[in-house]
Tab-separated table of C-alpha atoms in Angstrom:
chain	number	residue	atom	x	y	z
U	1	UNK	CA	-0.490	20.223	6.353
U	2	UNK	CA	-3.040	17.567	7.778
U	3	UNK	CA	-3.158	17.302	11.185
U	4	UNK	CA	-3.691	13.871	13.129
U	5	UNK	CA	-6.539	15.362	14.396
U	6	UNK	CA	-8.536	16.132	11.876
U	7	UNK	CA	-7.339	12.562	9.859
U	8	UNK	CA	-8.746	10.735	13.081
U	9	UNK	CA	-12.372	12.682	12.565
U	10	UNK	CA	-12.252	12.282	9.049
U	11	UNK	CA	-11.531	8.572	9.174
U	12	UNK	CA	-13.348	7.857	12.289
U	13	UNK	CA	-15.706	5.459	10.199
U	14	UNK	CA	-13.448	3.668	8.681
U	15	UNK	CA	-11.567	0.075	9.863
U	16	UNK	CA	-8.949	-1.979	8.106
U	17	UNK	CA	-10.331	-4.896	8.167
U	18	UNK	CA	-8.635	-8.621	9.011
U	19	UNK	CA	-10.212	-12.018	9.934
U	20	UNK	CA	-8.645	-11.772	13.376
U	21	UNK	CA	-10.903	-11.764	15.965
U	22	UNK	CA	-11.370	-8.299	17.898
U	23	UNK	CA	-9.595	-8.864	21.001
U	24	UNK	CA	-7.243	-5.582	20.836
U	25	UNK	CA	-2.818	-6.389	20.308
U	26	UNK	CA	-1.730	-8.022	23.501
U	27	UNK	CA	1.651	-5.685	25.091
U	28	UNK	CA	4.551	-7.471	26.743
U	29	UNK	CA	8.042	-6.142	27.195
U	30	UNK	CA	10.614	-8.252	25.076
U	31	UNK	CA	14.248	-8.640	25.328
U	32	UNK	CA	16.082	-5.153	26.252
U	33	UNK	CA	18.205	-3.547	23.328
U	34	UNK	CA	21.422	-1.039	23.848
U	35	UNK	CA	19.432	2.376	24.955
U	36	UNK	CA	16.178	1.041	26.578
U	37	UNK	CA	13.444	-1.756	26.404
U	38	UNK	CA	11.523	-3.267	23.931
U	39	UNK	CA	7.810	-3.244	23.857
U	40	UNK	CA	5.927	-6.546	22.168
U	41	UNK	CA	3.306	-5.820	20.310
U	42	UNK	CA	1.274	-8.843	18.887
U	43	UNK	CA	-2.607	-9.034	17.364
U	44	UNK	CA	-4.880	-7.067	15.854
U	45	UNK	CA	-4.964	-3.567	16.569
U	46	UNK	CA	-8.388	-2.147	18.156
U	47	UNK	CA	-9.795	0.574	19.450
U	48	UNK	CA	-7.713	1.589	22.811
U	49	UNK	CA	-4.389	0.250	21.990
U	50	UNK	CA	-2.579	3.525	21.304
U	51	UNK	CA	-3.893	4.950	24.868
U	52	UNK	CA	-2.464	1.256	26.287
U	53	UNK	CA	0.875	2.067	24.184
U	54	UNK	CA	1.053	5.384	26.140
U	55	UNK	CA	0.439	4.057	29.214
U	56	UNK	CA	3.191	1.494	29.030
U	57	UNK	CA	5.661	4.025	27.357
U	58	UNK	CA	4.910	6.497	30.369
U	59	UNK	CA	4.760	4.223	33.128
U	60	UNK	CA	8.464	2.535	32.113
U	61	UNK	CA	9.908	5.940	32.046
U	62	UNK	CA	9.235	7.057	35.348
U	63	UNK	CA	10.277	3.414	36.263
U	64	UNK	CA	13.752	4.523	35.291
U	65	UNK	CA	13.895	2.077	32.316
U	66	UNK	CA	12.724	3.946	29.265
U	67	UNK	CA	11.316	2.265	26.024
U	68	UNK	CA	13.730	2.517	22.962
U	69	UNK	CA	11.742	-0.287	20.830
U	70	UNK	CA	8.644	-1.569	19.715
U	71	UNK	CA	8.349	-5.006	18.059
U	72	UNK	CA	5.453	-5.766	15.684
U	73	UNK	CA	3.527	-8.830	14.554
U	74	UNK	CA	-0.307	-7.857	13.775
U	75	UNK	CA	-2.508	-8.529	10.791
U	76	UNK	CA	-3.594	-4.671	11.076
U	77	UNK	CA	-7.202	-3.682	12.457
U	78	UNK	CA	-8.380	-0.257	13.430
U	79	UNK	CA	-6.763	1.954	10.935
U	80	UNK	CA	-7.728	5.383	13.109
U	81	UNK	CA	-6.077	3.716	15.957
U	82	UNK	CA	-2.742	3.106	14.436
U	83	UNK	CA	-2.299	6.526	13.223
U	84	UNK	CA	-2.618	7.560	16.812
U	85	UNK	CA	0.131	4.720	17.555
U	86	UNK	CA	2.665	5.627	14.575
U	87	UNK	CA	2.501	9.394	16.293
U	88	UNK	CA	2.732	8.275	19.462
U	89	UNK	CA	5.873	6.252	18.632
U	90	UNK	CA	7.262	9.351	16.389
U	91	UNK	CA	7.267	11.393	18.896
U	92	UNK	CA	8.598	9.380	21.316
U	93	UNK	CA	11.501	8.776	18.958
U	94	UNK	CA	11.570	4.871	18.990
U	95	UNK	CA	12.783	2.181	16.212
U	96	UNK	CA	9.982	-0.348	15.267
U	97	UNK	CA	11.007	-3.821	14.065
U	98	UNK	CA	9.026	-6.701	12.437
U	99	UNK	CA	10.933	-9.153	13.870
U	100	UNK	CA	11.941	-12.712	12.391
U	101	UNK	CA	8.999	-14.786	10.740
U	102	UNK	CA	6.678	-11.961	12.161
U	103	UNK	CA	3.741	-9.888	9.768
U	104	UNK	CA	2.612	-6.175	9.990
U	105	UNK	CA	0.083	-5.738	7.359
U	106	UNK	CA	-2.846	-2.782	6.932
U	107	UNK	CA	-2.982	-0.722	9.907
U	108	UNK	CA	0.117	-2.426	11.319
U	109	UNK	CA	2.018	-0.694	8.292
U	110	UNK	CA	1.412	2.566	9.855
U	111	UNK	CA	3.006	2.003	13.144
U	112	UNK	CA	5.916	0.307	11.569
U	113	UNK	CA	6.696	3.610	9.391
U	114	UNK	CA	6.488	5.565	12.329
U	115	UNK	CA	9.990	4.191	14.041
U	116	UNK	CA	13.316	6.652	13.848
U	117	UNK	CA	14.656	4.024	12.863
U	118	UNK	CA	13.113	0.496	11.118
U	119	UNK	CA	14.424	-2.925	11.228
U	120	UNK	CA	12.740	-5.937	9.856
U	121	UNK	CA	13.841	-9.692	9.859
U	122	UNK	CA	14.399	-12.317	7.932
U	123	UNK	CA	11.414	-13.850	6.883
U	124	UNK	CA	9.411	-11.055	8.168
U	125	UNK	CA	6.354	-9.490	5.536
U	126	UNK	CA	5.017	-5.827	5.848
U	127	UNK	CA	1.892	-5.335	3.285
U	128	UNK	CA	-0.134	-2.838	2.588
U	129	UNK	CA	-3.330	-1.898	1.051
U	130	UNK	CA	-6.085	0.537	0.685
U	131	UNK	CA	-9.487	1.479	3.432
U	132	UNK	CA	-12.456	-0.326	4.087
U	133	UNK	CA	-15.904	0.463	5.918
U	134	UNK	CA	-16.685	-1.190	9.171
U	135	UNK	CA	-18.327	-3.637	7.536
U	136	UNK	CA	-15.382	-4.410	4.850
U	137	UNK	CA	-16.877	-3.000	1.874
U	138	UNK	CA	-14.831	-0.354	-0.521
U	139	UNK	CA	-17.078	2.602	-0.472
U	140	UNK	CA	-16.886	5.910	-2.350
U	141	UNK	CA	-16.145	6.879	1.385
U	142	UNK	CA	-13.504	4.426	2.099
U	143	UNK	CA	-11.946	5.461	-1.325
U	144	UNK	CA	-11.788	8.929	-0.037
U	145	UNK	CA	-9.797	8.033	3.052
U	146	UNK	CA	-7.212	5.577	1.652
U	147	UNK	CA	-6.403	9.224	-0.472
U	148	UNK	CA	-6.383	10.339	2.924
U	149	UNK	CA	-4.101	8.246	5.027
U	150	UNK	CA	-1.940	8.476	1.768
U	151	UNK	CA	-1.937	12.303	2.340
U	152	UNK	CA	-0.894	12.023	5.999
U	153	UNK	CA	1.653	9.021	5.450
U	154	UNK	CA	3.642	10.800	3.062
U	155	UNK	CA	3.349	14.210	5.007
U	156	UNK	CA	3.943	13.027	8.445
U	157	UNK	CA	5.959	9.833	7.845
U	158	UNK	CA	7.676	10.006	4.946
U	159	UNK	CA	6.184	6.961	3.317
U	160	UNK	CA	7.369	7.235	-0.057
U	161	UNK	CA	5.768	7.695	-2.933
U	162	UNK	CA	6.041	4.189	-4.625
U	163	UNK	CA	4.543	2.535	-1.369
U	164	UNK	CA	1.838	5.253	-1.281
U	165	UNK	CA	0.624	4.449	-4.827
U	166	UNK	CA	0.556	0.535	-4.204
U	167	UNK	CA	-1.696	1.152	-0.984
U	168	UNK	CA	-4.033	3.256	-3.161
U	169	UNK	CA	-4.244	0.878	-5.913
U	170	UNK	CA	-4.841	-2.053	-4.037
U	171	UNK	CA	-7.990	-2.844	-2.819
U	172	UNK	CA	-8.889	-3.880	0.781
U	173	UNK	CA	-9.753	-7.152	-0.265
U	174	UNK	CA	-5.950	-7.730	-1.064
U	175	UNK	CA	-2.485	-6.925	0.270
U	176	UNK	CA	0.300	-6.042	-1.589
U	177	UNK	CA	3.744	-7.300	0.356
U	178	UNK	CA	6.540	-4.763	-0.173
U	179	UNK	CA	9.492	-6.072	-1.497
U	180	UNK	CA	12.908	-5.153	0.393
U	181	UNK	CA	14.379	-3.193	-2.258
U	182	UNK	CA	10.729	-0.789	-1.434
U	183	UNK	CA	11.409	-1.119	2.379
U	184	UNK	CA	14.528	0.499	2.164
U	185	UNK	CA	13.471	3.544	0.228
U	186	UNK	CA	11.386	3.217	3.485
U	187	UNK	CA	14.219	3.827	5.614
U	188	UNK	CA	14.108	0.526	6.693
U	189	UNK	CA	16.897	-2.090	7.512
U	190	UNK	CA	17.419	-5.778	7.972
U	191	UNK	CA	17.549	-7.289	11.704
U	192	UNK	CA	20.589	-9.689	11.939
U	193	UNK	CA	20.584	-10.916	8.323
U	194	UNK	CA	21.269	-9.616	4.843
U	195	UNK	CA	17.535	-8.779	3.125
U	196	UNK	CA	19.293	-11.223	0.536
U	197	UNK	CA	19.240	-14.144	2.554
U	198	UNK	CA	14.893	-13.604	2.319
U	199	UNK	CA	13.314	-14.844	-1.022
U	200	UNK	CA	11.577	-11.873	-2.384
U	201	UNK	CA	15.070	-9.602	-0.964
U	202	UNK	CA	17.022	-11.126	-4.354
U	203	UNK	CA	17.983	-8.134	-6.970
U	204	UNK	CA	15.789	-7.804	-9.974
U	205	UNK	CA	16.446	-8.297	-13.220
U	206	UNK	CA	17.806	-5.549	-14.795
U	207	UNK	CA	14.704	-5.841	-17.346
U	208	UNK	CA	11.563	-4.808	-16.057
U	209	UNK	CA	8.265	-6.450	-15.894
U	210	UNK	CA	6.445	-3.602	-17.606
U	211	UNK	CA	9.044	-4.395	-20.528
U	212	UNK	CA	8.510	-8.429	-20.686
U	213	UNK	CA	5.184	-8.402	-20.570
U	214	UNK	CA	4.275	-10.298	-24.221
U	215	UNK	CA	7.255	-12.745	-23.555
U	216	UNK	CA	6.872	-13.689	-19.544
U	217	UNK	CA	4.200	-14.995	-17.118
U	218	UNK	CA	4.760	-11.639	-14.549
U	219	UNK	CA	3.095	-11.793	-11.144
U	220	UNK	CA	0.137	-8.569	-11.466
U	221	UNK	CA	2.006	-7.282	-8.351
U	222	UNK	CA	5.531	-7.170	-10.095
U	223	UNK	CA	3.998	-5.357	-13.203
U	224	UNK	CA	2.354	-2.813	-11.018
U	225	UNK	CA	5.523	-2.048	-9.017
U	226	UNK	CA	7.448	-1.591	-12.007
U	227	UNK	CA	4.584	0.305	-13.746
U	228	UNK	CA	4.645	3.157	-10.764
U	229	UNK	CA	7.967	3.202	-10.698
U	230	UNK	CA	8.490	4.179	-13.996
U	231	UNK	CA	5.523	6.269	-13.776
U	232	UNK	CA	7.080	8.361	-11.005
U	233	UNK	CA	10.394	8.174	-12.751
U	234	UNK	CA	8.430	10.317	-15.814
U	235	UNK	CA	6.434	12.548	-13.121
U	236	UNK	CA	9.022	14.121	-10.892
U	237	UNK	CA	8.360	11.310	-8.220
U	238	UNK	CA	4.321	11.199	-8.283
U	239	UNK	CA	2.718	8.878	-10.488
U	240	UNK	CA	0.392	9.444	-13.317
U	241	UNK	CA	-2.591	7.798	-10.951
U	242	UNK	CA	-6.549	8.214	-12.249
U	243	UNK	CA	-9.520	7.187	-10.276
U	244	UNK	CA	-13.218	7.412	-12.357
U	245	UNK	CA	-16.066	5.663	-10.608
U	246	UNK	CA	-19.948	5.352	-12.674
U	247	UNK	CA	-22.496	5.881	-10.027
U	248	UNK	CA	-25.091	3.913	-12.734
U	249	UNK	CA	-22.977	0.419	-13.327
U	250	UNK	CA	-21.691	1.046	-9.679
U	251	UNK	CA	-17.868	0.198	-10.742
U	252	UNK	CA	-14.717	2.526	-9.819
U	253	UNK	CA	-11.447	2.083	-12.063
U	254	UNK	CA	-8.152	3.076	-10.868
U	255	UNK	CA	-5.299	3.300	-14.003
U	256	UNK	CA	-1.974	3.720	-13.812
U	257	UNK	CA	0.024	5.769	-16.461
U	258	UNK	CA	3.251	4.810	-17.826
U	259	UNK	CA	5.959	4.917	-20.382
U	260	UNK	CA	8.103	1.829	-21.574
U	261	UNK	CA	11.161	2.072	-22.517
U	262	UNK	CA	10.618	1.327	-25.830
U	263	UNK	CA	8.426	4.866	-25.812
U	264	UNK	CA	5.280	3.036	-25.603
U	265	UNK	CA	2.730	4.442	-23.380
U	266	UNK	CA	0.833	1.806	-21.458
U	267	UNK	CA	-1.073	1.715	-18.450
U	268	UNK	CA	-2.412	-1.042	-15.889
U	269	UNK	CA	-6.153	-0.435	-14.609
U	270	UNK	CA	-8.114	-2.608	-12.505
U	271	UNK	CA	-12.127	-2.648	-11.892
U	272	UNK	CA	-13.865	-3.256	-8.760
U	273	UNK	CA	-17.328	-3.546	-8.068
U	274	UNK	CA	-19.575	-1.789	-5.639
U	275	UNK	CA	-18.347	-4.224	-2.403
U	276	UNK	CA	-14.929	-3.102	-3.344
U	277	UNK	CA	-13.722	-6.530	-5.368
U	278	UNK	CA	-11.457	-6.832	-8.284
U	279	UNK	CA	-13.807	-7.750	-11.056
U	280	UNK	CA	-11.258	-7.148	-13.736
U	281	UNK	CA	-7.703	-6.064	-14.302
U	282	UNK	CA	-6.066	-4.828	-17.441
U	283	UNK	CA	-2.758	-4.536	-19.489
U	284	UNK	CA	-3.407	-1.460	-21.838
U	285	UNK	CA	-1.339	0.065	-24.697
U	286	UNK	CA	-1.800	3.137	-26.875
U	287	UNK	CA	-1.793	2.960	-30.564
U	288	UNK	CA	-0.915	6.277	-31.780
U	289	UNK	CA	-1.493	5.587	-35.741
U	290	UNK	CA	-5.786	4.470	-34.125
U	291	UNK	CA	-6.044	6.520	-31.164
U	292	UNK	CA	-7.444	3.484	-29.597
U	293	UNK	CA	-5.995	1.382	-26.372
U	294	UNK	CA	-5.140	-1.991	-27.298
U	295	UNK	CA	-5.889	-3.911	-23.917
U	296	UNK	CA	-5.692	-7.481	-22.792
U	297	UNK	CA	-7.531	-8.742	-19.771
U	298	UNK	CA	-4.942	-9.900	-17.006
U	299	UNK	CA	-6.388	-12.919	-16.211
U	300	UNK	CA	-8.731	-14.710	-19.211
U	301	UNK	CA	-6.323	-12.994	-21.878
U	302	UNK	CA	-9.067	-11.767	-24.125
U	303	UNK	CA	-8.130	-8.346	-25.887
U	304	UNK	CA	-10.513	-5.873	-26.776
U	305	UNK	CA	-9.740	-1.914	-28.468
U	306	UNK	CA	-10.556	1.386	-25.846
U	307	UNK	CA	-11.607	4.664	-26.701
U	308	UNK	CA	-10.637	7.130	-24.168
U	309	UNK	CA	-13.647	8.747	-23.675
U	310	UNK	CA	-11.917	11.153	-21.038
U	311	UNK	CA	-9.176	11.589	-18.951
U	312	UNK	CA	-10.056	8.508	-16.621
U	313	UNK	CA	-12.817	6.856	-18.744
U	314	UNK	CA	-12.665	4.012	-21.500
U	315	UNK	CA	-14.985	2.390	-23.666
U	316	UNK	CA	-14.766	-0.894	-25.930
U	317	UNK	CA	-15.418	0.023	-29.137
U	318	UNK	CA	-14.640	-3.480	-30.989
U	319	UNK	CA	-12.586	-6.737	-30.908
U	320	UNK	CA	-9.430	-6.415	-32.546
C-alpha cells in the first residue's frame, strides 16, 4: 500500500495551482456542533497549514474542548500539504463540511474526503482535477503524480472510482464540479437541505448522455461522467482509461473506453499540449464492418476516420 510518506517525497514538486494569492488558509473556530468544536478553514492551502491544523486540534484538546469538525471553503493550493491535512483529520476521526455557498476545489478535495463523516451545503461546489508543476504547467511529471494521488485517494480514502477517473482526465487547467449524485457515492451528505433543493442535485434522465449524443447539445463534462460510468460498469468498477504521450509533437492523449447501450463501442479522448492545455477533445466510435474510428471533434464538429495504430494511439487516415 502507499504510504503518506513516500506520496509526500514523491510529490514534493508538485502544487495545485489557483489564482489565489499565497497567503496560507486562515483558521478560526466556528459555531460548536453536538460532540466538539468546529474548526474554520478558509483560503488557499500552503505550505505549513497541516502543522497549524495540528496545532489547533492539539491545543483544543488539552483545553478540554475537543475538535469534532472542520469547515472548508478554499480554492485548493499545495497539493502535498493537503494530503498531510486529509490524514491528519482521518486520524483524528472528524466530519468535514463545505458549508453553504462555500467551494473546496483541487487540493481542498483531499481534505474534504478525509472526514468520518462529510456534509456539504446547499449551494456549496467541491471540484476536482488533475497535478500541476510549480509553475502550472502539465508535465510528464505532473502526469505521473495525479496517477499518484489517485493511487493514495482511493487506497487511503476511499475516493471512489468514478471521482478518481474525472480527476485524472481533467487537466489542471480545468475543474470538473462533482455532481451530488457522485458526492454521495463519496460518502457524503447534505447540511440542512435536500441535495435537491441545489441545481446540479436534480435526478438525471434516465437516458444517458453517452446515448444522446447525435440528438442533444450535452455539456463535455456530462458525457464524460456518463462515459466512466459505464466504462466501470463493463470493467468490474475501473474504467477502461489509456494515456499515450509523443515525445516528438509534444502532445499526451488520455481516452476513455466505453460501451453504449446500443453495443456500440465509443470512447471520449482529449489532447493537450506540452503546457498541459486542452487543444482538442473528441467523440469517437468504432466501425466494426472498417476497422476505423469514426470521430467528431467536440467543439468545431469536423469528423475525420482513426486508425488505431495501438492500444492508446490513433491516426487520421481520411475525411469521411
Amino acid at each position: 500500500m502507499l504510504s503518506l510518506a513516500s506520496a509526500i517525497r514523491a510529490l514534493a514538486f508538485c502544487l495545485v495551482v489557483s489564482a489565489v494569492p499565497a497567503r496560507g488558509s486562515s483558521f478560526s473556530f466556528g459555531a460548536p456542533m453536538e460532540g466538539g468544536a468546529t474548526i474554520v478553514m478558509e483560503g488557499r492551502i500552503d505550505q505549513g497549514d497541516a502543522g497549524r491544523l495540528h496545532a489547533l486540534i492539539d491545543n483544543a484538546r488539552r483545553s478540554g474542548r475537543p475538535i469534532a469538525q472542520v469547515q472548508l471553503d478554499s480554492p485548493g493550493g499545495n497539493l502535498a500539504e493537503g494530503l498531510k491535512m486529509a490524514t491528519e483529520i482521518k486520524h483524528q476521526h472528524l466530519a468535514t463540511e463545505v458549508p453553504k455557498g462555500a467551494t473546496c476545489a483541487s487540493a481542498c478535495f483531499f481534505v474534504f474526503a478525509g472526514g468520518a463523516s462529510k456534509y456539504v451545503g446547499a449551494g456549496a461546489r467541491v471540484g476536482v482535477h488533475g497535478a500541476a508543476d510549480l509553475a502550472g504547467a502539465e508535465t510528464s511529471n505532473s502526469e505521473a503524480a495525479t496517477v499518484l494521488m489517485a493511487r493514495w485517494a482511493a487506497a487511503e480514502l476511499g475516493v471512489p472510482t468514478e471521482i478518481i477517473g474525472k480527476m485524472v482526465l481533467t487537466p489542471p487547467s480545468s475543474i470538473i464540479w462533482l455532481t451530488r449524485e457522485e458526492l454521495r457515492t463519496l460518502g457524503a451528505a447534505e447540511a440542512g437541505e435536500d441535495f435537491a433543493a441545489s441545481g446540479d442535485g436534480a435526478q438525471r434522465a434516465p437516458k444517458l448522455a453517452a446515448d444522446r449524443i447525435e440528438t442533444s447539445n450535452v455539456a463535455w463534462s456530462e458525457m464524460m461522467s456518463d462515459a466512466l460510468a459505464l466504462s466501470s460498469a463493463a470493467h468490474d468498477g475501473k474504467p477502461d482509461l489509456r494515456e499515450n504521450c509523443r515525445p516528438e509533437s509534444r502532445i499526451c492523449q488520455t481516452a476513455l473506453f466505453f460501451n453504449r447501450s446500443n453495443g456500440i463501442k465509443a470512447m471520449i479522448r482529449s489532447t493537450r499540449d506540452a503546457r498541459g492545455t486542452v487543444i482538442s477533445r473528441h467523440y469517437c466510435e468504432f466501425k466494426e464492418d472498417e476497422t476505423v474510428w469514426l470521430c467528431t471533434n467536440w467543439d468545431s464538429l469536423a469528423v475525420a476516420r482513426e486508425k488505431e495504430i495501438s492500444q492508446s494511439a490513433w491516426r487520421p487516415i481520411s475525411s469521411p
